Amino acid sequence: SQPLLQEGDDEAKAVDYHADAAKVDRAKSPKYAPGQTCANCSLYAPDGDKPSGGCGLFYGKDVLAKGWCNAWEKKA
Ligand code: SF4
């Protein structure tokens, strides 16, 4: 596992990353739809049963499975 991406990191802000998808404000993040999380995003790379894993967007940092960002893509 790698250090966790923080909401305040520049690369996180660039894609509106939230550590908890349940707390996304749909008025401020219109791309968000309920049910979307890193865990069901095509860019997410799970790390076993851990609560965080890799994301194709962020080199060297992990994201939370329950997180979300506006680059979310439906897993094929
Ligand atoms: Fe999470 Fe997907 Fe955004 Fe990566 S691209 S932070 S896995 S929603």
mmCIF file of N, CA, C and O and ligand atoms in Angstrom:
data_model
loop_
_atom_site.group_PDB
_atom_site.id
_atom_site.type_symbol
_atom_site.label_atom_id
_atom_site.label_comp_id
_atom_site.label_asym_id
_atom_site.label_seq_id
_atom_site.Cartn_x
_atom_site.Cartn_y
_atom_site.Cartn_z
ATOM 1 N N SER A 1 0.840 -1.207 0.000
ATOM 2 C CA SER A 1 0.000 0.000 0.000
ATOM 3 C C SER A 1 0.869 1.249 0.000
ATOM 4 O O SER A 1 2.044 1.182 0.339
ATOM 5 N N GLN A 2 0.297 2.338 -0.355
ATOM 6 C CA GLN A 2 1.002 3.613 -0.534
ATOM 7 C C GLN A 2 0.330 4.675 0.329
ATOM 8 O O GLN A 2 -0.752 4.448 0.853
ATOM 9 N N PRO A 3 0.964 5.840 0.482
ATOM 10 C CA PRO A 3 0.317 6.914 1.245
ATOM 11 C C PRO A 3 -1.042 7.247 0.640
ATOM 12 O O PRO A 3 -1.224 7.137 -0.577
ATOM 13 N N LEU A 4 -1.958 7.643 1.503
ATOM 14 C CA LEU A 4 -3.298 7.985 1.018
ATOM 15 C C LEU A 4 -3.332 9.376 0.387
ATOM 16 O O LEU A 4 -2.773 10.330 0.921
ATOM 17 N N LEU A 5 -3.999 9.470 -0.726
ATOM 18 C CA LEU A 5 -4.283 10.765 -1.321
ATOM 19 C C LEU A 5 -5.143 11.571 -0.336
ATOM 20 O O LEU A 5 -6.058 11.022 0.279
ATOM 21 N N GLN A 6 -4.831 12.838 -0.174
ATOM 22 C CA GLN A 6 -5.631 13.698 0.711
ATOM 23 C C GLN A 6 -6.481 14.656 -0.127
ATOM 24 O O GLN A 6 -6.041 15.105 -1.189
ATOM 25 N N GLU A 7 -7.669 14.968 0.375
ATOM 26 C CA GLU A 7 -8.567 15.860 -0.376
ATOM 27 C C GLU A 7 -7.898 17.185 -0.712
ATOM 28 O O GLU A 7 -8.210 17.808 -1.718
ATOM 29 N N GLY A 8 -6.999 17.636 0.162
ATOM 30 C CA GLY A 8 -6.375 18.937 -0.050
ATOM 31 C C GLY A 8 -5.216 18.923 -1.043
ATOM 32 O O GLY A 8 -4.702 19.981 -1.409
ATOM 33 N N ASP A 9 -4.777 17.726 -1.464
ATOM 34 C CA ASP A 9 -3.676 17.656 -2.426
ATOM 35 C C ASP A 9 -4.104 18.283 -3.755
ATOM 36 O O ASP A 9 -5.256 18.099 -4.186
ATOM 37 N N ASP A 10 -3.163 18.955 -4.396
ATOM 38 C CA ASP A 10 -3.492 19.617 -5.666
ATOM 39 C C ASP A 10 -4.091 18.646 -6.679
ATOM 40 O O ASP A 10 -5.074 18.974 -7.352
ATOM 41 N N GLU A 11 -3.477 17.446 -6.790
ATOM 42 C CA GLU A 11 -3.968 16.503 -7.803
ATOM 43 C C GLU A 11 -5.360 15.964 -7.433
ATOM 44 O O GLU A 11 -6.119 15.548 -8.305
ATOM 45 N N ALA A 12 -5.685 15.981 -6.146
ATOM 46 C CA ALA A 12 -7.016 15.566 -5.712
ATOM 47 C C ALA A 12 -8.042 16.658 -6.041
ATOM 48 O O ALA A 12 -9.124 16.382 -6.560
ATOM 49 N N LYS A 13 -7.650 17.885 -5.739
ATOM 50 C CA LYS A 13 -8.568 19.006 -6.022
ATOM 51 C C LYS A 13 -8.863 19.106 -7.518
ATOM 52 O O LYS A 13 -9.960 19.483 -7.923
ATOM 53 N N ALA A 14 -7.865 18.759 -8.336
ATOM 54 C CA ALA A 14 -8.016 18.874 -9.789
ATOM 55 C C ALA A 14 -9.162 18.018 -10.316
ATOM 56 O O ALA A 14 -9.752 18.338 -11.349
ATOM 57 N N VAL A 15 -9.473 16.906 -9.618
ATOM 58 C CA VAL A 15 -10.554 16.029 -10.079
ATOM 59 C C VAL A 15 -11.670 15.924 -9.036
ATOM 60 O O VAL A 15 -12.490 15.007 -9.080
ATOM 61 N N ASP A 16 -11.701 16.880 -8.096
ATOM 62 C CA ASP A 16 -12.781 16.933 -7.116
ATOM 63 C C ASP A 16 -12.869 15.646 -6.288
ATOM 64 O O ASP A 16 -13.963 15.129 -6.037
ATOM 65 N N TYR A 17 -11.695 15.112 -5.910
ATOM 66 C CA TYR A 17 -11.673 13.878 -5.114
ATOM 67 C C TYR A 17 -12.259 14.114 -3.732
ATOM 68 O O TYR A 17 -11.946 15.087 -3.058
ATOM 69 N N HIS A 18 -13.119 13.184 -3.317
ATOM 70 C CA HIS A 18 -13.674 13.174 -1.973
ATOM 71 C C HIS A 18 -13.325 11.846 -1.310
ATOM 72 O O HIS A 18 -13.484 10.788 -1.932
ATOM 73 N N ALA A 19 -12.883 11.889 -0.062
ATOM 74 C CA ALA A 19 -12.507 10.672 0.647
ATOM 75 C C ALA A 19 -13.738 9.819 0.978
ATOM 76 O O ALA A 19 -13.625 8.620 1.183
ATOM 77 N N ASP A 20 -14.906 10.442 1.005
ATOM 78 C CA ASP A 20 -16.147 9.726 1.310
ATOM 79 C C ASP A 20 -17.221 10.144 0.303
ATOM 80 O O ASP A 20 -17.759 11.245 0.387
ATOM 81 N N ALA A 21 -17.508 9.232 -0.606
ATOM 82 C CA ALA A 21 -18.480 9.542 -1.660
ATOM 83 C C ALA A 21 -19.831 9.956 -1.075
ATOM 84 O O ALA A 21 -20.554 10.762 -1.668
ATOM 85 N N ALA A 22 -20.152 9.416 0.109
ATOM 86 C CA ALA A 22 -21.451 9.715 0.720
ATOM 87 C C ALA A 22 -21.572 11.186 1.100
ATOM 88 O O ALA A 22 -22.677 11.679 1.337
ATOM 89 N N LYS A 23 -20.430 11.887 1.175
ATOM 90 C CA LYS A 23 -20.459 13.287 1.591
ATOM 91 C C LYS A 23 -20.349 14.249 0.416
ATOM 92 O O LYS A 23 -20.219 15.467 0.605
ATOM 93 N N VAL A 24 -20.392 13.723 -0.800
ATOM 94 C CA VAL A 24 -20.306 14.596 -1.973
ATOM 95 C C VAL A 24 -21.587 15.418 -2.085
ATOM 96 O O VAL A 24 -22.693 14.889 -1.969
ATOM 97 N N ASP A 25 -21.411 16.704 -2.271
ATOM 98 C CA ASP A 25 -22.545 17.619 -2.443
ATOM 99 C C ASP A 25 -22.859 17.697 -3.937
ATOM 100 O O ASP A 25 -22.062 18.202 -4.727
ATOM 101 N N ARG A 26 -24.007 17.181 -4.317
ATOM 102 C CA ARG A 26 -24.329 17.089 -5.746
ATOM 103 C C ARG A 26 -24.465 18.454 -6.398
ATOM 104 O O ARG A 26 -24.308 18.585 -7.613
ATOM 105 N N ALA A 27 -24.747 19.457 -5.609
ATOM 106 C CA ALA A 27 -24.837 20.808 -6.172
ATOM 107 C C ALA A 27 -23.457 21.301 -6.599
ATOM 108 O O ALA A 27 -23.305 21.983 -7.613
ATOM 109 N N LYS A 28 -22.445 20.912 -5.817
ATOM 110 C CA LYS A 28 -21.080 21.347 -6.136
ATOM 111 C C LYS A 28 -20.360 20.363 -7.048
ATOM 112 O O LYS A 28 -19.359 20.709 -7.664
ATOM 113 N N SER A 29 -20.842 19.152 -7.085
ATOM 114 C CA SER A 29 -20.212 18.098 -7.886
ATOM 115 C C SER A 29 -21.269 17.430 -8.759
ATOM 116 O O SER A 29 -21.688 16.294 -8.509
ATOM 117 N N PRO A 30 -21.723 18.160 -9.797
ATOM 118 C CA PRO A 30 -22.863 17.673 -10.597
ATOM 119 C C PRO A 30 -22.620 16.348 -11.317
ATOM 120 O O PRO A 30 -23.581 15.680 -11.711
ATOM 121 N N LYS A 31 -21.356 15.957 -11.478
ATOM 122 C CA LYS A 31 -21.086 14.682 -12.162
ATOM 123 C C LYS A 31 -21.358 13.477 -11.279
ATOM 124 O O LYS A 31 -21.455 12.348 -11.766
ATOM 125 N N TYR A 32 -21.446 13.716 -9.972
ATOM 126 C CA TYR A 32 -21.635 12.605 -9.050
ATOM 127 C C TYR A 32 -23.045 12.034 -9.144
ATOM 128 O O TYR A 32 -24.030 12.773 -9.224
ATOM 129 N N ALA A 33 -23.117 10.719 -9.140
ATOM 130 C CA ALA A 33 -24.408 10.044 -9.027
ATOM 131 C C ALA A 33 -24.301 9.043 -7.885
ATOM 132 O O ALA A 33 -23.270 8.370 -7.742
ATOM 133 N N PRO A 34 -25.339 8.953 -7.057
ATOM 134 C CA PRO A 34 -25.315 8.033 -5.926
ATOM 135 C C PRO A 34 -24.938 6.617 -6.376
ATOM 136 O O PRO A 34 -25.382 6.163 -7.430
ATOM 137 N N GLY A 35 -24.126 5.964 -5.583
ATOM 138 C CA GLY A 35 -23.698 4.609 -5.915
ATOM 139 C C GLY A 35 -22.286 4.572 -6.497
ATOM 140 O O GLY A 35 -21.628 3.545 -6.454
ATOM 141 N N GLN A 36 -21.839 5.714 -7.044
ATOM 142 C CA GLN A 36 -20.484 5.760 -7.595
ATOM 143 C C GLN A 36 -19.462 5.861 -6.470
ATOM 144 O O GLN A 36 -19.560 6.752 -5.626
ATOM 145 N N THR A 37 -18.489 4.955 -6.480
ATOM 146 C CA THR A 37 -17.375 5.023 -5.536
ATOM 147 C C THR A 37 -16.123 4.536 -6.268
ATOM 148 O O THR A 37 -16.220 3.904 -7.331
ATOM 149 N N CYS A 38 -14.973 4.806 -5.670
ATOM 150 C CA CYS A 38 -13.728 4.292 -6.245
ATOM 151 C C CYS A 38 -13.824 2.773 -6.413
ATOM 152 O O CYS A 38 -13.350 2.227 -7.415
ATOM 153 N N ALA A 39 -14.446 2.104 -5.451
ATOM 154 C CA ALA A 39 -14.504 0.641 -5.494
ATOM 155 C C ALA A 39 -15.164 0.120 -6.769
ATOM 156 O O ALA A 39 -14.826 -0.965 -7.244
ATOM 157 N N ASN A 40 -16.092 0.893 -7.346
ATOM 158 C CA ASN A 40 -16.726 0.410 -8.573
ATOM 159 C C ASN A 40 -16.350 1.258 -9.791
ATOM 160 O O ASN A 40 -17.077 1.286 -10.784
ATOM 161 N N CYS A 41 -15.177 1.875 -9.718
ATOM 162 C CA CYS A 41 -14.647 2.672 -10.827
ATOM 163 C C CYS A 41 -13.634 1.827 -11.605
ATOM 164 O O CYS A 41 -12.870 1.068 -11.011
ATOM 165 N N SER A 42 -13.626 1.988 -12.908
ATOM 166 C CA SER A 42 -12.727 1.168 -13.729
ATOM 167 C C SER A 42 -11.250 1.482 -13.491
ATOM 168 O O SER A 42 -10.385 0.691 -13.833
ATOM 169 N N LEU A 43 -10.951 2.625 -12.900
ATOM 170 C CA LEU A 43 -9.558 3.007 -12.675
ATOM 171 C C LEU A 43 -9.016 2.511 -11.329
ATOM 172 O O LEU A 43 -7.845 2.698 -11.023
ATOM 173 N N TYR A 44 -9.883 1.904 -10.539
ATOM 174 C CA TYR A 44 -9.490 1.465 -9.202
ATOM 175 C C TYR A 44 -8.803 0.110 -9.238
ATOM 176 O O TYR A 44 -9.254 -0.797 -9.931
ATOM 177 N N ALA A 45 -7.718 -0.023 -8.472
ATOM 178 C CA ALA A 45 -6.984 -1.285 -8.355
ATOM 179 C C ALA A 45 -7.039 -1.736 -6.900
ATOM 180 O O ALA A 45 -6.284 -1.233 -6.069
ATOM 181 N N PRO A 46 -7.954 -2.634 -6.564
ATOM 182 C CA PRO A 46 -8.114 -3.064 -5.177
ATOM 183 C C PRO A 46 -6.834 -3.691 -4.637
ATOM 184 O O PRO A 46 -6.063 -4.289 -5.394
ATOM 185 N N ASP A 47 -6.638 -3.546 -3.333
ATOM 186 C CA ASP A 47 -5.487 -4.122 -2.645
ATOM 187 C C ASP A 47 -6.036 -5.147 -1.659
ATOM 188 O O ASP A 47 -6.212 -4.853 -0.478
ATOM 189 N N GLY A 48 -6.381 -6.304 -2.157
ATOM 190 C CA GLY A 48 -6.993 -7.329 -1.319
ATOM 191 C C GLY A 48 -8.279 -6.803 -0.704
ATOM 192 O O GLY A 48 -9.102 -6.230 -1.389
ATOM 193 N N ASP A 49 -8.422 -6.999 0.604
ATOM 194 C CA ASP A 49 -9.624 -6.550 1.306
ATOM 195 C C ASP A 49 -9.418 -5.196 1.960
ATOM 196 O O ASP A 49 -10.249 -4.751 2.757
ATOM 197 N N LYS A 50 -8.313 -4.529 1.655
ATOM 198 C CA LYS A 50 -8.023 -3.254 2.313
ATOM 199 C C LYS A 50 -9.012 -2.169 1.897
ATOM 200 O O LYS A 50 -9.582 -2.216 0.807
ATOM 201 N N PRO A 51 -9.205 -1.185 2.789
ATOM 202 C CA PRO A 51 -10.175 -0.109 2.494
ATOM 203 C C PRO A 51 -9.663 0.912 1.479
ATOM 204 O O PRO A 51 -10.388 1.830 1.120
ATOM 205 N N SER A 52 -8.418 0.740 1.036
ATOM 206 C CA SER A 52 -7.896 1.654 0.021
ATOM 207 C C SER A 52 -7.115 0.855 -1.006
ATOM 208 O O SER A 52 -6.732 -0.292 -0.773
ATOM 209 N N GLY A 53 -6.913 1.459 -2.163
ATOM 210 C CA GLY A 53 -6.190 0.786 -3.226
ATOM 211 C C GLY A 53 -5.655 1.802 -4.217
ATOM 212 O O GLY A 53 -5.781 3.015 -4.015
ATOM 213 N N GLY A 54 -5.094 1.305 -5.280
ATOM 214 C CA GLY A 54 -4.505 2.195 -6.274
ATOM 215 C C GLY A 54 -5.553 2.804 -7.194
ATOM 216 O O GLY A 54 -6.668 2.312 -7.302
ATOM 217 N N CYS A 55 -5.173 3.886 -7.840
ATOM 218 C CA CYS A 55 -6.022 4.526 -8.846
ATOM 219 C C CYS A 55 -5.120 4.887 -10.016
ATOM 220 O O CYS A 55 -4.022 5.409 -9.805
ATOM 221 N N GLY A 56 -5.582 4.589 -11.218
ATOM 222 C CA GLY A 56 -4.800 4.865 -12.414
ATOM 223 C C GLY A 56 -4.430 6.326 -12.581
ATOM 224 O O GLY A 56 -3.500 6.654 -13.306
ATOM 225 N N LEU A 57 -5.130 7.207 -11.893
ATOM 226 C CA LEU A 57 -4.852 8.639 -12.024
ATOM 227 C C LEU A 57 -3.708 9.102 -11.130
ATOM 228 O O LEU A 57 -3.099 10.131 -11.412
ATOM 229 N N PHE A 58 -3.457 8.375 -10.050
ATOM 230 C CA PHE A 58 -2.525 8.874 -9.036
ATOM 231 C C PHE A 58 -1.358 7.935 -8.814
ATOM 232 O O PHE A 58 -1.512 6.856 -8.245
ATOM 233 N N TYR A 59 -0.198 8.322 -9.280
ATOM 234 C CA TYR A 59 0.998 7.516 -9.112
ATOM 235 C C TYR A 59 1.545 7.703 -7.696
ATOM 236 O O TYR A 59 1.727 8.829 -7.240
ATOM 237 N N GLY A 60 1.760 6.578 -6.998
ATOM 238 C CA GLY A 60 2.385 6.637 -5.688
ATOM 239 C C GLY A 60 1.448 6.962 -4.546
ATOM 240 O O GLY A 60 1.887 7.117 -3.414
ATOM 241 N N LYS A 61 0.150 7.071 -4.816
ATOM 242 C CA LYS A 61 -0.815 7.325 -3.740
ATOM 243 C C LYS A 61 -2.023 6.424 -3.892
ATOM 244 O O LYS A 61 -2.418 6.091 -5.009
ATOM 245 N N ASP A 62 -2.577 6.037 -2.757
ATOM 246 C CA ASP A 62 -3.790 5.231 -2.764
ATOM 247 C C ASP A 62 -5.019 6.106 -2.532
ATOM 248 O O ASP A 62 -4.918 7.185 -1.951
ATOM 249 N N VAL A 63 -6.137 5.623 -2.986
ATOM 250 C CA VAL A 63 -7.407 6.312 -2.736
ATOM 251 C C VAL A 63 -8.292 5.380 -1.908
ATOM 252 O O VAL A 63 -8.074 4.163 -1.889
ATOM 253 N N LEU A 64 -9.263 5.936 -1.239
ATOM 254 C CA LEU A 64 -10.169 5.128 -0.426
ATOM 255 C C LEU A 64 -11.232 4.485 -1.314
ATOM 256 O O LEU A 64 -11.782 5.137 -2.202
ATOM 257 N N ALA A 65 -11.519 3.216 -1.036
ATOM 258 C CA ALA A 65 -12.539 2.496 -1.807
ATOM 259 C C ALA A 65 -13.875 3.229 -1.762
ATOM 260 O O ALA A 65 -14.641 3.221 -2.721
ATOM 261 N N LYS A 66 -14.142 3.904 -0.633
ATOM 262 C CA LYS A 66 -15.416 4.631 -0.491
ATOM 263 C C LYS A 66 -15.321 6.059 -1.016
ATOM 264 O O LYS A 66 -16.265 6.841 -0.862
ATOM 265 N N GLY A 67 -14.189 6.402 -1.628
ATOM 266 C CA GLY A 67 -14.020 7.753 -2.171
ATOM 267 C C GLY A 67 -14.683 7.915 -3.533
ATOM 268 O O GLY A 67 -15.374 7.008 -4.037
ATOM 269 N N TRP A 68 -14.458 9.065 -4.114
ATOM 270 C CA TRP A 68 -15.035 9.371 -5.438
ATOM 271 C C TRP A 68 -14.293 10.573 -6.028
ATOM 272 O O TRP A 68 -13.798 11.426 -5.278
ATOM 273 N N CYS A 69 -14.237 10.633 -7.346
ATOM 274 C CA CYS A 69 -13.770 11.859 -8.009
ATOM 275 C C CYS A 69 -14.509 11.997 -9.324
ATOM 276 O O CYS A 69 -15.194 11.063 -9.767
ATOM 277 N N ASN A 70 -14.349 13.154 -9.970
ATOM 278 C CA ASN A 70 -15.167 13.398 -11.174
ATOM 279 C C ASN A 70 -14.635 12.704 -12.429
ATOM 280 O O ASN A 70 -15.189 12.869 -13.505
ATOM 281 N N ALA A 71 -13.576 11.885 -12.261
ATOM 282 C CA ALA A 71 -13.098 11.069 -13.384
ATOM 283 C C ALA A 71 -13.655 9.641 -13.279
ATOM 284 O O ALA A 71 -13.243 8.756 -14.032
ATOM 285 N N TRP A 72 -14.588 9.460 -12.357
ATOM 286 C CA TRP A 72 -15.177 8.136 -12.171
ATOM 287 C C TRP A 72 -15.666 7.581 -13.505
ATOM 288 O O TRP A 72 -16.299 8.294 -14.286
ATOM 289 N N GLU A 73 -15.360 6.308 -13.722
ATOM 290 C CA GLU A 73 -15.800 5.620 -14.940
ATOM 291 C C GLU A 73 -16.363 4.272 -14.570
ATOM 292 O O GLU A 73 -15.757 3.536 -13.791
ATOM 293 N N LYS A 74 -17.469 3.955 -15.160
ATOM 294 C CA LYS A 74 -18.114 2.673 -14.874
ATOM 295 C C LYS A 74 -17.190 1.519 -15.235
ATOM 296 O O LYS A 74 -16.579 1.523 -16.302
ATOM 297 N N LYS A 75 -17.079 0.590 -14.307
ATOM 298 C CA LYS A 75 -16.281 -0.598 -14.559
ATOM 299 C C LYS A 75 -16.953 -1.425 -15.645
ATOM 300 O O LYS A 75 -18.168 -1.617 -15.618
ATOM 301 N N ALA A 76 -16.173 -1.883 -16.610
ATOM 302 C CA ALA A 76 -16.747 -2.634 -17.741
ATOM 303 C C ALA A 76 -17.306 -3.975 -17.288
ATOM 304 O O ALA A 76 -16.825 -4.541 -16.328
HETATM 305 FE FE1 SF4 B 1 -11.645 6.958 -7.445
HETATM 306 FE FE2 SF4 B 1 -11.976 6.358 -10.008
HETATM 307 FE FE3 SF4 B 1 -11.545 8.872 -9.264
HETATM 308 FE FE4 SF4 B 1 -9.604 7.102 -9.115
HETATM 309 S S1 SF4 B 1 -10.610 7.804 -11.015
HETATM 310 S S2 SF4 B 1 -10.144 8.612 -7.541
HETATM 311 S S3 SF4 B 1 -10.690 5.223 -8.544
HETATM 312 S S4 SF4 B 1 -13.355 7.605 -8.757
#
